[in-house]
mmCIF file of C-alpha atoms in Angstrom:
data_model
loop_
_atom_site.group_PDB
_atom_site.id
_atom_site.type_symbol
_atom_site.label_atom_id
_atom_site.label_comp_id
_atom_site.label_asym_id
_atom_site.label_seq_id
_atom_site.Cartn_x
_atom_site.Cartn_y
_atom_site.Cartn_z
ATOM 1 C CA MET R 15 0.000 0.000 0.000
ATOM 2 C CA ASP R 16 2.759 2.423 0.961
ATOM 3 C CA PHE R 17 4.520 1.661 -2.320
ATOM 4 C CA ASN R 18 1.394 2.631 -4.341
ATOM 5 C CA ASP R 19 0.982 6.103 -2.812
ATOM 6 C CA PRO R 20 4.198 7.616 -4.272
ATOM 7 C CA MET R 21 3.409 5.945 -7.632
ATOM 8 C CA LEU R 22 -0.075 7.452 -7.670
ATOM 9 C CA ALA R 23 1.323 10.856 -6.768
ATOM 10 C CA LEU R 24 3.954 10.528 -9.494
ATOM 11 C CA SER R 25 1.449 9.539 -12.189
ATOM 12 C CA SER R 26 -0.844 12.396 -11.132
ATOM 13 C CA TRP R 27 2.098 14.796 -11.312
ATOM 14 C CA ILE R 28 3.071 13.510 -14.756
ATOM 15 C CA GLY R 29 -0.554 13.886 -15.895
ATOM 16 C CA GLN R 30 -0.644 17.491 -14.705
ATOM 17 C CA ILE R 31 2.638 18.309 -16.467
ATOM 18 C CA GLY R 32 1.309 16.681 -19.630
ATOM 19 C CA ASP R 33 -1.909 18.736 -19.465
ATOM 20 C CA PHE R 34 0.089 21.893 -18.858
ATOM 21 C CA GLY R 35 2.370 21.081 -21.782
ATOM 22 C CA LEU R 36 -0.579 20.475 -24.117
ATOM 23 C CA ASP R 37 -2.174 23.708 -22.962
ATOM 24 C CA LEU R 38 1.061 25.565 -23.760
ATOM 25 C CA VAL R 39 1.248 24.005 -27.223
ATOM 26 C CA TRP R 40 -2.380 24.930 -27.947
ATOM 27 C CA ARG R 41 -1.822 28.521 -26.825
ATOM 28 C CA PHE R 42 1.337 28.714 -28.922
ATOM 29 C CA ILE R 43 -0.628 27.584 -31.980
ATOM 30 C CA HIS R 44 -3.254 30.246 -31.233
ATOM 31 C CA ILE R 45 -0.537 32.919 -31.008
ATOM 32 C CA VAL R 46 0.992 31.861 -34.314
ATOM 33 C CA VAL R 47 -2.394 31.851 -36.069
ATOM 34 C CA THR R 48 -3.331 35.215 -34.530
ATOM 35 C CA LEU R 49 -0.033 36.763 -35.648
ATOM 36 C CA TRP R 50 -0.586 35.390 -39.109
ATOM 37 C CA HIS R 51 -4.047 36.996 -39.236
ATOM 38 C CA ILE R 52 -2.623 40.336 -38.035
ATOM 39 C CA VAL R 53 0.079 40.327 -40.698
ATOM 40 C CA SER R 54 -2.361 39.380 -43.448
ATOM 41 C CA GLY R 55 -4.760 42.065 -42.180
ATOM 42 C CA ILE R 56 -2.044 44.714 -42.508
ATOM 43 C CA PHE R 57 -1.213 43.491 -45.986
ATOM 44 C CA GLU R 58 -4.889 43.644 -46.992
ATOM 45 C CA SER R 59 -5.194 47.213 -45.692
ATOM 46 C CA VAL R 60 -2.188 48.334 -47.718
ATOM 47 C CA GLU R 61 -3.460 46.542 -50.812
ATOM 48 C CA SER R 62 -6.935 48.026 -50.398
ATOM 49 C CA TYR R 63 -5.461 51.528 -50.147
ATOM 50 C CA ALA R 64 -3.443 50.939 -53.306
ATOM 51 C CA ILE R 65 -6.555 49.719 -55.143
ATOM 52 C CA SER R 66 -8.506 52.808 -54.020
ATOM 53 C CA LEU R 67 -5.769 55.031 -55.451
ATOM 54 C CA GLY R 68 -5.881 53.121 -58.731
ATOM 55 C CA LEU R 69 -2.302 51.968 -58.385
ATOM 56 C CA ILE R 70 -3.097 48.340 -59.200
ATOM 57 C CA GLN R 71 -4.009 48.128 -62.879
ATOM 58 C CA LYS R 72 -6.085 44.968 -62.879
ATOM 59 C CA TYR R 73 -8.754 46.518 -60.622
ATOM 60 C CA SER R 74 -9.172 49.630 -62.740
ATOM 61 C CA SER R 75 -11.719 47.969 -65.025
ATOM 62 C CA ILE R 76 -14.417 45.554 -63.869
ATOM 63 C CA ASP R 77 -16.866 43.641 -66.050
ATOM 64 C CA ILE R 78 -19.866 44.683 -63.966
ATOM 65 C CA GLU R 79 -22.347 43.083 -66.409
ATOM 66 C CA LYS R 80 -21.584 39.734 -64.849
ATOM 67 C CA LEU R 81 -22.859 40.982 -61.484
ATOM 68 C CA LYS R 82 -26.598 41.237 -62.018
ATOM 69 C CA CYS R 83 -27.668 41.134 -58.402
ATOM 70 C CA LEU R 84 -25.627 41.800 -55.302
ATOM 71 C CA ALA R 85 -26.688 41.368 -51.696
ATOM 72 C CA VAL R 86 -25.193 42.882 -48.575
ATOM 73 C CA VAL R 87 -25.615 41.317 -45.140
ATOM 74 C CA VAL R 88 -25.039 43.686 -42.267
ATOM 75 C CA ASP R 89 -24.552 42.639 -38.675
ATOM 76 C CA ILE R 90 -27.291 43.912 -36.380
ATOM 77 C CA GLU R 91 -24.903 46.192 -34.484
ATOM 78 C CA ALA R 92 -23.533 47.671 -37.711
ATOM 79 C CA ALA R 93 -27.056 48.187 -39.061
ATOM 80 C CA ARG R 94 -27.634 50.854 -36.416
ATOM 81 C CA ASP R 95 -25.092 53.068 -38.202
ATOM 82 C CA VAL R 96 -27.157 53.811 -41.286
ATOM 83 C CA SER R 97 -24.623 56.376 -42.542
ATOM 84 C CA LYS R 98 -22.083 53.619 -43.215
ATOM 85 C CA VAL R 99 -24.695 51.621 -45.115
ATOM 86 C CA ILE R 100 -25.502 54.714 -47.183
ATOM 87 C CA GLU R 101 -21.802 55.221 -47.907
ATOM 88 C CA LEU R 102 -21.495 51.601 -49.017
ATOM 89 C CA LEU R 103 -24.489 51.935 -51.324
ATOM 90 C CA ARG R 104 -23.010 55.089 -52.833
ATOM 91 C CA TRP R 105 -19.801 53.190 -53.550
ATOM 92 C CA LEU R 106 -21.814 50.443 -55.230
ATOM 93 C CA THR R 107 -23.617 53.039 -57.325
ATOM 94 C CA THR R 108 -20.241 54.460 -58.401
ATOM 95 C CA ILE R 109 -18.982 51.015 -59.354
ATOM 96 C CA GLY R 110 -22.105 50.475 -61.478
ATOM 97 C CA VAL R 111 -24.006 47.791 -59.603
ATOM 98 C CA LYS R 112 -27.659 47.894 -60.687
ATOM 99 C CA GLN R 113 -29.474 45.801 -58.102
ATOM 100 C CA VAL R 114 -28.637 45.510 -54.415
ATOM 101 C CA GLY R 115 -30.421 43.669 -51.622
ATOM 102 C CA VAL R 116 -29.600 44.904 -48.118
ATOM 103 C CA PHE R 117 -30.211 42.521 -45.249
ATOM 104 C CA ASP R 118 -30.089 42.741 -41.482
ATOM 105 C CA SER R 119 -31.766 40.160 -39.292
ATOM 106 C CA GLN R 120 -33.940 42.547 -37.265
ATOM 107 C CA GLY R 121 -35.135 44.715 -40.167
ATOM 108 C CA LEU R 122 -33.548 47.964 -38.916
ATOM 109 C CA LEU R 123 -32.561 48.967 -42.441
ATOM 110 C CA LYS R 124 -36.094 48.267 -43.648
ATOM 111 C CA LYS R 125 -37.348 50.809 -41.143
ATOM 112 C CA SER R 126 -34.802 53.356 -42.457
ATOM 113 C CA LYS R 127 -35.467 52.654 -46.134
ATOM 114 C CA ASP R 128 -37.035 56.026 -46.887
ATOM 115 C CA MET R 129 -33.988 57.850 -45.583
ATOM 116 C CA ILE R 130 -31.620 55.511 -47.415
ATOM 117 C CA LEU R 131 -33.492 55.951 -50.694
ATOM 118 C CA GLU R 132 -33.305 59.694 -50.235
ATOM 119 C CA MET R 133 -29.594 59.746 -49.435
ATOM 120 C CA VAL R 134 -28.387 57.329 -52.118
ATOM 121 C CA PRO R 135 -28.419 59.122 -55.466
ATOM 122 C CA ARG R 136 -30.537 57.623 -58.276
ATOM 123 C CA SER R 137 -31.824 54.850 -56.022
ATOM 124 C CA VAL R 138 -35.240 53.245 -56.447
ATOM 125 C CA LEU R 139 -37.123 50.559 -54.584
ATOM 126 C CA LEU R 140 -36.927 47.253 -56.444
ATOM 127 C CA GLN R 141 -40.439 46.278 -55.335
ATOM 128 C CA GLU R 142 -41.869 49.361 -57.052
ATOM 129 C CA THR R 143 -39.909 49.294 -60.302
ATOM 130 C CA GLY R 144 -39.449 45.581 -60.864
ATOM 131 C CA GLU R 145 -36.152 44.104 -62.023
ATOM 132 C CA ASN R 146 -36.894 44.627 -65.729
ATOM 133 C CA ASN R 147 -37.616 48.334 -65.428
ATOM 134 C CA ILE R 148 -34.456 49.570 -63.774
ATOM 135 C CA SER R 149 -33.137 52.531 -65.742
ATOM 136 C CA PRO R 150 -29.456 52.346 -66.780
ATOM 137 C CA ASP R 151 -28.294 55.112 -64.484
ATOM 138 C CA SER R 152 -30.115 54.044 -61.318
ATOM 139 C CA ILE R 153 -29.663 51.455 -58.614
ATOM 140 C CA ALA R 154 -32.571 49.322 -57.376
ATOM 141 C CA LEU R 155 -32.567 48.568 -53.683
ATOM 142 C CA GLU R 156 -34.318 45.808 -51.807
ATOM 143 C CA PHE R 157 -34.580 45.692 -48.017
ATOM 144 C CA ILE R 158 -34.644 42.247 -46.477
ATOM 145 C CA SER R 159 -34.850 40.867 -42.962
ATOM 146 C CA SER R 160 -35.154 37.493 -41.252
ATOM 147 C CA PHE R 161 -38.898 37.734 -41.662
ATOM 148 C CA ASP R 162 -38.273 37.146 -45.351
ATOM 149 C CA ASN R 163 -36.439 33.931 -44.638
ATOM 150 C CA LYS R 164 -37.973 31.041 -42.760
ATOM 151 C CA GLU R 165 -41.263 32.743 -41.972
ATOM 152 C CA ALA R 166 -41.786 33.529 -45.645
ATOM 153 C CA VAL R 167 -41.005 29.947 -46.649
ATOM 154 C CA VAL R 168 -43.479 28.674 -44.045
ATOM 155 C CA LYS R 169 -46.183 31.007 -45.412
ATOM 156 C CA ALA R 170 -45.408 29.904 -48.953
ATOM 157 C CA ALA R 171 -45.493 26.284 -47.798
ATOM 158 C CA ASN R 172 -48.965 26.929 -46.378
ATOM 159 C CA ILE R 173 -50.121 28.172 -49.787
ATOM 160 C CA LEU R 174 -48.813 25.001 -51.428
ATOM 161 C CA LEU R 175 -50.419 22.975 -48.687
ATOM 162 C CA GLN R 176 -53.806 24.580 -49.361
ATOM 163 C CA LYS R 177 -53.404 23.786 -53.063
ATOM 164 C CA TYR R 178 -52.459 20.210 -52.232
ATOM 165 C CA LEU R 179 -55.429 19.680 -49.937
ATOM 166 C CA LYS R 180 -57.804 21.103 -52.524
ATOM 167 C CA SER R 181 -56.383 18.955 -55.287
ATOM 168 C CA ILE R 182 -56.865 15.580 -53.649
ATOM 169 C CA HIS R 183 -59.199 14.251 -56.286
ATOM 170 C CA PRO R 184 -58.482 10.818 -57.690
ATOM 171 C CA GLU R 185 -59.855 11.792 -61.115
ATOM 172 C CA ASN R 186 -57.399 14.704 -61.374
ATOM 173 C CA GLY R 187 -54.387 12.732 -60.339
ATOM 174 C CA GLU R 188 -52.855 15.883 -58.866
ATOM 175 C CA GLY R 189 -51.429 16.279 -55.449
ATOM 176 C CA GLU R 190 -47.749 16.077 -54.845
ATOM 177 C CA ASN R 191 -46.980 17.860 -58.127
ATOM 178 C CA VAL R 192 -47.543 21.190 -56.373
ATOM 179 C CA PHE R 193 -44.297 20.699 -54.436
ATOM 180 C CA THR R 194 -41.760 21.847 -56.993
ATOM 181 C CA GLU R 195 -39.193 24.649 -56.949
ATOM 182 C CA SER R 196 -41.159 26.736 -59.430
ATOM 183 C CA HIS R 197 -44.360 26.388 -57.375
ATOM 184 C CA LEU R 198 -42.564 27.474 -54.227
ATOM 185 C CA ASN R 199 -41.054 30.422 -56.115
ATOM 186 C CA GLU R 200 -44.542 31.420 -57.184
ATOM 187 C CA ALA R 201 -45.902 31.013 -53.662
ATOM 188 C CA LEU R 202 -43.061 33.169 -52.312
ATOM 189 C CA ARG R 203 -43.992 35.899 -54.795
ATOM 190 C CA VAL R 204 -47.599 35.673 -53.611
ATOM 191 C CA VAL R 205 -46.534 36.307 -50.000
ATOM 192 C CA GLY R 206 -44.557 39.300 -51.232
ATOM 193 C CA GLU R 207 -41.100 37.820 -51.291
ATOM 194 C CA CYS R 208 -38.538 38.375 -53.976
ATOM 195 C CA VAL R 209 -36.927 35.256 -55.363
ATOM 196 C CA HIS R 210 -34.019 36.954 -57.112
ATOM 197 C CA VAL R 211 -30.896 35.000 -56.492
ATOM 198 C CA PRO R 212 -27.965 37.256 -55.678
ATOM 199 C CA ASP R 213 -24.786 36.460 -57.586
ATOM 200 C CA LEU R 214 -22.627 37.794 -54.789
ATOM 201 C CA LEU R 215 -23.278 38.196 -51.073
ATOM 202 C CA LEU R 216 -21.056 40.524 -49.064
ATOM 203 C CA VAL R 217 -21.124 39.954 -45.314
ATOM 204 C CA TYR R 218 -20.183 42.890 -43.087
ATOM 205 C CA GLY R 219 -19.707 42.123 -39.410
ATOM 206 C CA PRO R 220 -17.619 40.028 -37.062
ATOM 207 C CA VAL R 221 -19.350 36.759 -37.900
ATOM 208 C CA ARG R 222 -18.686 34.783 -41.068
ATOM 209 C CA SER R 223 -22.222 33.640 -41.522
ATOM 210 C CA HIS R 224 -25.083 34.824 -43.729
ATOM 211 C CA LEU R 225 -27.046 35.566 -40.532
ATOM 212 C CA GLY R 226 -30.333 34.184 -41.773
ATOM 213 C CA PHE R 227 -30.385 35.687 -45.281
ATOM 214 C CA PRO R 228 -33.289 34.053 -47.156
ATOM 215 C CA ALA R 229 -32.115 30.484 -47.563
ATOM 216 C CA TRP R 230 -34.139 29.822 -50.703
ATOM 217 C CA ARG R 231 -32.114 32.428 -52.590
ATOM 218 C CA LEU R 232 -28.612 31.331 -51.634
ATOM 219 C CA ARG R 233 -28.110 28.222 -53.709
ATOM 220 C CA TYR R 234 -25.146 29.256 -55.834
ATOM 221 C CA THR R 235 -24.387 32.653 -54.378
ATOM 222 C CA GLU R 236 -20.743 33.557 -53.820
ATOM 223 C CA ILE R 237 -20.301 34.567 -50.195
ATOM 224 C CA VAL R 238 -17.508 36.925 -49.211
ATOM 225 C CA HIS R 239 -16.798 38.115 -45.702
ATOM 226 C CA MET R 240 -15.744 41.772 -45.774
ATOM 227 C CA GLY R 241 -14.990 42.445 -42.119
ATOM 228 C CA SER R 242 -16.398 45.241 -40.043
ATOM 229 C CA LEU R 243 -18.719 47.765 -41.723
ATOM 230 C CA LYS R 244 -17.210 50.497 -39.551
ATOM 231 C CA TYR R 245 -13.796 49.946 -41.156
ATOM 232 C CA MET R 246 -14.964 49.069 -44.648
ATOM 233 C CA ARG R 247 -12.662 50.010 -47.513
ATOM 234 C CA TYR R 248 -13.477 50.928 -51.090
ATOM 235 C CA GLY R 249 -10.479 48.969 -52.316
ATOM 236 C CA SER R 250 -11.649 45.787 -50.585
ATOM 237 C CA LEU R 251 -15.087 46.192 -52.147
ATOM 238 C CA LEU R 252 -13.559 46.591 -55.621
ATOM 239 C CA LYS R 253 -11.344 43.566 -55.027
ATOM 240 C CA ALA R 254 -14.274 41.368 -53.938
ATOM 241 C CA ILE R 255 -16.336 42.334 -56.988
ATOM 242 C CA HIS R 256 -13.363 41.925 -59.315
ATOM 243 C CA LYS R 257 -12.661 38.470 -57.878
ATOM 244 C CA PHE R 258 -16.291 37.500 -58.417
ATOM 245 C CA THR R 259 -16.177 38.491 -62.089
ATOM 246 C CA GLY R 260 -13.344 35.997 -62.504
ATOM 247 C CA VAL R 261 -15.168 33.106 -60.822
ATOM 248 C CA ARG R 262 -16.390 30.198 -62.925
ATOM 249 C CA GLN R 263 -19.670 28.645 -61.808
ATOM 250 C CA ASN R 264 -20.892 25.232 -62.894
ATOM 251 C CA TYR R 265 -24.251 25.744 -61.111
ATOM 252 C CA GLY R 266 -24.366 22.173 -59.850
ATOM 253 C CA LYS R 267 -23.663 20.601 -63.236
ATOM 254 C CA GLY R 268 -20.761 18.233 -63.825
ATOM 255 C CA LEU R 269 -17.849 19.267 -66.016
ATOM 256 C CA MET R 270 -17.358 17.373 -69.232
ATOM 257 C CA VAL R 271 -13.832 17.293 -70.509
ATOM 258 C CA ILE R 272 -13.439 16.338 -74.132
ATOM 259 C CA THR R 273 -10.013 15.294 -75.266
ATOM 260 C CA GLU R 274 -8.996 14.876 -78.812
ATOM 261 C CA SER R 275 -6.203 12.632 -79.854
ATOM 262 C CA ARG R 276 -4.528 12.817 -83.193
ATOM 263 C CA ALA R 277 -2.888 9.817 -84.712
ATOM 264 C CA SER R 278 0.268 10.694 -86.512
ATOM 265 C CA ASN R 279 0.410 9.431 -90.093
ATOM 266 C CA ARG R 280 3.984 8.767 -91.004
ATOM 267 C CA MET M 14 -20.083 5.955 -34.517
ATOM 268 C CA LYS M 15 -23.640 6.223 -35.747
ATOM 269 C CA ILE M 16 -23.877 6.698 -39.525
ATOM 270 C CA SER M 17 -26.878 8.241 -41.284
ATOM 271 C CA PHE M 18 -27.503 9.041 -44.937
ATOM 272 C CA ILE M 19 -29.599 11.920 -46.224
ATOM 273 C CA GLY M 20 -30.564 12.855 -49.760
ATOM 274 C CA ASN M 21 -32.882 11.871 -52.576
ATOM 275 C CA ARG M 22 -32.882 8.062 -52.332
ATOM 276 C CA THR M 23 -35.068 7.582 -55.396
ATOM 277 C CA LYS M 24 -32.085 8.045 -57.680
ATOM 278 C CA ILE M 25 -29.651 5.823 -55.814
ATOM 279 C CA PRO M 26 -28.928 2.356 -57.325
ATOM 280 C CA GLN M 27 -30.432 -0.570 -55.426
ATOM 281 C CA SER M 28 -27.054 -2.076 -54.571
ATOM 282 C CA LEU M 29 -25.891 1.119 -52.904
ATOM 283 C CA LEU M 30 -29.274 1.570 -51.243
ATOM 284 C CA SER M 31 -28.975 -1.886 -49.643
ATOM 285 C CA LEU M 32 -25.537 -1.000 -48.329
ATOM 286 C CA ILE M 33 -26.896 2.269 -46.931
ATOM 287 C CA ARG M 34 -29.739 0.503 -45.137
ATOM 288 C CA GLU M 35 -27.394 -2.120 -43.717
ATOM 289 C CA THR M 36 -24.983 0.537 -42.443
ATOM 290 C CA GLU M 37 -27.726 2.609 -40.859
ATOM 291 C CA GLU M 38 -29.244 -0.466 -39.209
ATOM 292 C CA ALA M 39 -25.894 -1.718 -37.945
ATOM 293 C CA THR M 40 -24.923 1.609 -36.384
ATOM 294 C CA LYS M 41 -28.263 2.967 -35.219
ATOM 295 C CA SER M 42 -27.661 2.230 -31.548
ATOM 296 C CA TYR M 43 -24.171 3.771 -31.400
ATOM 297 C CA GLU M 44 -23.817 6.890 -29.333
ATOM 298 C CA GLY M 45 -21.196 9.609 -29.023
ATOM 299 C CA LYS M 46 -20.329 10.492 -32.592
ATOM 300 C CA HIS M 47 -22.739 10.799 -35.477
ATOM 301 C CA LEU M 48 -21.617 10.923 -39.112
ATOM 302 C CA ILE M 49 -24.205 12.129 -41.614
ATOM 303 C CA ILE M 50 -23.414 11.528 -45.274
ATOM 304 C CA ALA M 51 -25.346 13.535 -47.848
ATOM 305 C CA ILE M 52 -25.825 11.714 -51.172
ATOM 306 C CA ASP M 53 -27.740 13.449 -53.969
ATOM 307 C CA TYR M 54 -28.679 16.072 -51.416
ATOM 308 C CA SER M 55 -30.097 19.473 -52.327
ATOM 309 C CA GLY M 56 -31.033 22.185 -49.859
ATOM 310 C CA LYS M 57 -34.031 23.175 -51.946
ATOM 311 C CA PHE M 58 -35.146 19.560 -52.287
ATOM 312 C CA ASP M 59 -34.849 19.220 -48.505
ATOM 313 C CA ILE M 60 -37.177 22.207 -47.960
ATOM 314 C CA LEU M 61 -39.650 20.920 -50.559
ATOM 315 C CA GLN M 62 -39.782 17.409 -49.146
ATOM 316 C CA ALA M 63 -40.375 18.924 -45.685
ATOM 317 C CA CYS M 64 -43.340 20.876 -47.151
ATOM 318 C CA LYS M 65 -44.636 17.669 -48.751
ATOM 319 C CA SER M 66 -44.292 15.762 -45.507
ATOM 320 C CA LEU M 67 -46.214 18.447 -43.597
ATOM 321 C CA ALA M 68 -48.888 18.424 -46.289
ATOM 322 C CA LYS M 69 -49.369 14.681 -45.911
ATOM 323 C CA LYS M 70 -49.643 15.024 -42.134
ATOM 324 C CA ALA M 71 -52.219 17.798 -42.525
ATOM 325 C CA LYS M 72 -54.155 15.697 -45.032
ATOM 326 C CA ASN M 73 -54.205 12.818 -42.561
ATOM 327 C CA GLY M 74 -55.390 15.117 -39.778
ATOM 328 C CA LEU M 75 -52.237 14.717 -37.715
ATOM 329 C CA ILE M 76 -51.599 18.463 -37.695
ATOM 330 C CA GLN M 77 -53.582 21.606 -38.414
ATOM 331 C CA VAL M 78 -52.494 23.942 -41.205
ATOM 332 C CA GLU M 79 -52.470 26.869 -38.779
ATOM 333 C CA ASP M 80 -49.960 25.092 -36.556
ATOM 334 C CA ILE M 81 -47.261 24.910 -39.218
ATOM 335 C CA ASP M 82 -44.321 27.072 -38.247
ATOM 336 C CA GLU M 83 -40.518 27.112 -38.441
ATOM 337 C CA GLY M 84 -40.195 24.548 -35.683
ATOM 338 C CA MET M 85 -42.360 22.090 -37.577
ATOM 339 C CA MET M 86 -40.375 22.662 -40.746
ATOM 340 C CA ASP M 87 -37.158 21.983 -38.810
ATOM 341 C CA LYS M 88 -38.520 18.619 -37.690
ATOM 342 C CA GLU M 89 -39.429 17.552 -41.224
ATOM 343 C CA LEU M 90 -36.059 18.329 -42.796
ATOM 344 C CA MET M 91 -33.772 15.403 -43.557
ATOM 345 C CA THR M 92 -31.419 16.548 -40.825
ATOM 346 C CA ASN M 93 -34.029 15.610 -38.214
ATOM 347 C CA CYS M 94 -31.988 12.422 -37.802
ATOM 348 C CA SER M 95 -29.413 14.506 -35.958
ATOM 349 C CA GLU M 96 -29.462 15.821 -32.414
ATOM 350 C CA PHE M 97 -27.771 18.978 -33.766
ATOM 351 C CA PRO M 98 -29.239 19.650 -37.212
ATOM 352 C CA ASN M 99 -27.840 23.186 -37.510
ATOM 353 C CA PRO M 100 -24.074 23.059 -37.933
ATOM 354 C CA ASP M 101 -21.945 25.478 -35.921
ATOM 355 C CA LEU M 102 -19.206 25.341 -38.536
ATOM 356 C CA LEU M 103 -19.598 24.706 -42.241
ATOM 357 C CA ILE M 104 -16.383 23.984 -44.144
ATOM 358 C CA ARG M 105 -16.414 24.230 -47.938
ATOM 359 C CA THR M 106 -13.134 23.174 -49.493
ATOM 360 C CA SER M 107 -11.577 23.992 -52.880
ATOM 361 C CA GLY M 108 -11.464 27.732 -52.295
ATOM 362 C CA GLU M 109 -14.937 28.270 -53.722
ATOM 363 C CA GLN M 110 -16.901 30.661 -51.545
ATOM 364 C CA ARG M 111 -20.456 29.386 -51.853
ATOM 365 C CA ILE M 112 -22.547 26.720 -50.140
ATOM 366 C CA SER M 113 -23.814 25.269 -53.442
ATOM 367 C CA ASN M 114 -27.305 24.280 -52.350
ATOM 368 C CA PHE M 115 -26.105 22.537 -49.203
ATOM 369 C CA PHE M 116 -27.984 23.009 -45.895
ATOM 370 C CA LEU M 117 -29.700 26.199 -47.076
ATOM 371 C CA TRP M 118 -32.210 26.191 -44.196
ATOM 372 C CA GLN M 119 -29.887 24.792 -41.554
ATOM 373 C CA SER M 120 -26.887 27.060 -42.131
ATOM 374 C CA ALA M 121 -28.533 30.380 -41.198
ATOM 375 C CA TYR M 122 -26.111 31.001 -38.345
ATOM 376 C CA SER M 123 -23.343 28.589 -39.241
ATOM 377 C CA GLU M 124 -19.850 29.985 -39.396
ATOM 378 C CA LEU M 125 -18.721 29.603 -42.996
ATOM 379 C CA TYR M 126 -15.139 28.594 -43.573
ATOM 380 C CA PHE M 127 -13.758 28.482 -47.142
ATOM 381 C CA PRO M 128 -10.206 27.107 -47.112
ATOM 382 C CA ASN M 129 -8.235 27.342 -50.305
ATOM 383 C CA VAL M 130 -7.411 23.633 -50.448
ATOM 384 C CA LEU M 131 -8.995 20.738 -52.316
ATOM 385 C CA TRP M 132 -10.848 18.046 -50.364
ATOM 386 C CA PRO M 133 -8.273 15.259 -50.855
ATOM 387 C CA ASP M 134 -5.638 17.593 -49.395
ATOM 388 C CA PHE M 135 -7.767 18.636 -46.402
ATOM 389 C CA GLY M 136 -5.939 16.883 -43.592
ATOM 390 C CA ASN M 137 -5.183 17.248 -39.896
ATOM 391 C CA ALA M 138 -3.375 20.559 -40.290
ATOM 392 C CA GLU M 139 -6.300 22.054 -42.175
ATOM 393 C CA TYR M 140 -8.763 20.796 -39.559
ATOM 394 C CA LEU M 141 -6.618 22.376 -36.864
ATOM 395 C CA ASP M 142 -6.621 25.664 -38.755
ATOM 396 C CA ALA M 143 -10.410 25.521 -39.122
ATOM 397 C CA PHE M 144 -11.028 24.797 -35.442
ATOM 398 C CA THR M 145 -8.553 27.445 -34.306
ATOM 399 C CA TRP M 146 -10.284 29.941 -36.589
ATOM 400 C CA TYR M 147 -13.698 28.885 -35.256
ATOM 401 C CA GLN M 148 -12.612 29.275 -31.645
ATOM 402 C CA GLN M 149 -11.963 32.961 -32.294
ATOM 403 C CA ARG M 150 -15.435 33.642 -33.648
ATOM 404 C CA GLN M 151 -17.983 35.599 -31.706
ATOM 405 C CA ARG M 152 -21.410 34.121 -32.412
ATOM 406 C CA ARG M 153 -24.611 36.074 -31.910
ATOM 407 C CA PHE M 154 -27.214 34.050 -33.824
ATOM 408 C CA GLY M 155 -28.751 37.216 -35.209
ATOM 409 C CA ARG M 156 -29.218 38.807 -31.814
ATOM 410 C CA ARG M 157 -27.849 42.144 -30.619
ATOM 411 C CA ILE M 158 -25.112 42.070 -28.001
#
């Protein structure tokens, strides 16, 4: 018994040293990763400044036609500073973006939409003009909140459900055919929701999440985290849009590679 | 480890379907870890099949139309096989920055991580990087601080 006590104490001591050592290693890894993020953050700031000044040639021209619809997700805290949102929308107008959806989960920007429309030059409400009637020199804005996400899908689902229950007639043979993507799109329009799929989604805030942006619209949307809205940079915005215009989308289809071989005739 | 499969099973060959059923049956009582494999899975299809499932329940009088809400939709999604259907962290490899129709409903507040490495090359070091990155995130789930 006496022999076991020192052994138990020793193994406990070794266990504690091991735990301490692992803790140190984990913290060291955190420090290295944090330093890496700081250095890359500084580099991005310098690059963004250079882009804003037009010093980097490749960002001086952007094929904006490829970006038909852009969406901006703003963190709820950032959404309280409407002036920054207005500044961002002015930048987007300058770049030539025609259609922008602005989202915050609580709908704060929806409540400020009149002021935003007034302060952003040549801006119109997408709901009023429709996507086909946007004049070349204006920007159509859409204000979205979490209400337009799951709640809207549930309401649209209820519409399909009503159709399904009414169509249970053996002679018609209808029923489950009402549950298709196009039917749900139609039902979403009926409940007042837009089904435009944004090509690019810019997320401003500390979290790298789309924060409840309408799920039905996000299928093939490029998602880019832009950092804090308070410290947003014009150069970073240009870079994100430029990068998008270079992206190749397969939209869920497989790639077919055709190779051609030539036999040599000698 | 418990293994579950989600997706549109109508298009899966019978031989693979048998293997899937056998695997699910063999591992259904395992606890601790749960691996969910999505085969022919589409986020939009998941939402639509949840709507269909609710419709059938309403038709059979199991639920009232007025009672259908987000919670009910959550329970009808394919991820209802999981104790945690909404991922905290969603990793999309290859450097592409989109979720490509995956977990559209479930990923509302998931942290999105887009490493610039292809899936076959995503190893221990990349996992470590992802988890370290995730540990620094401040999650709010759409709420104000």
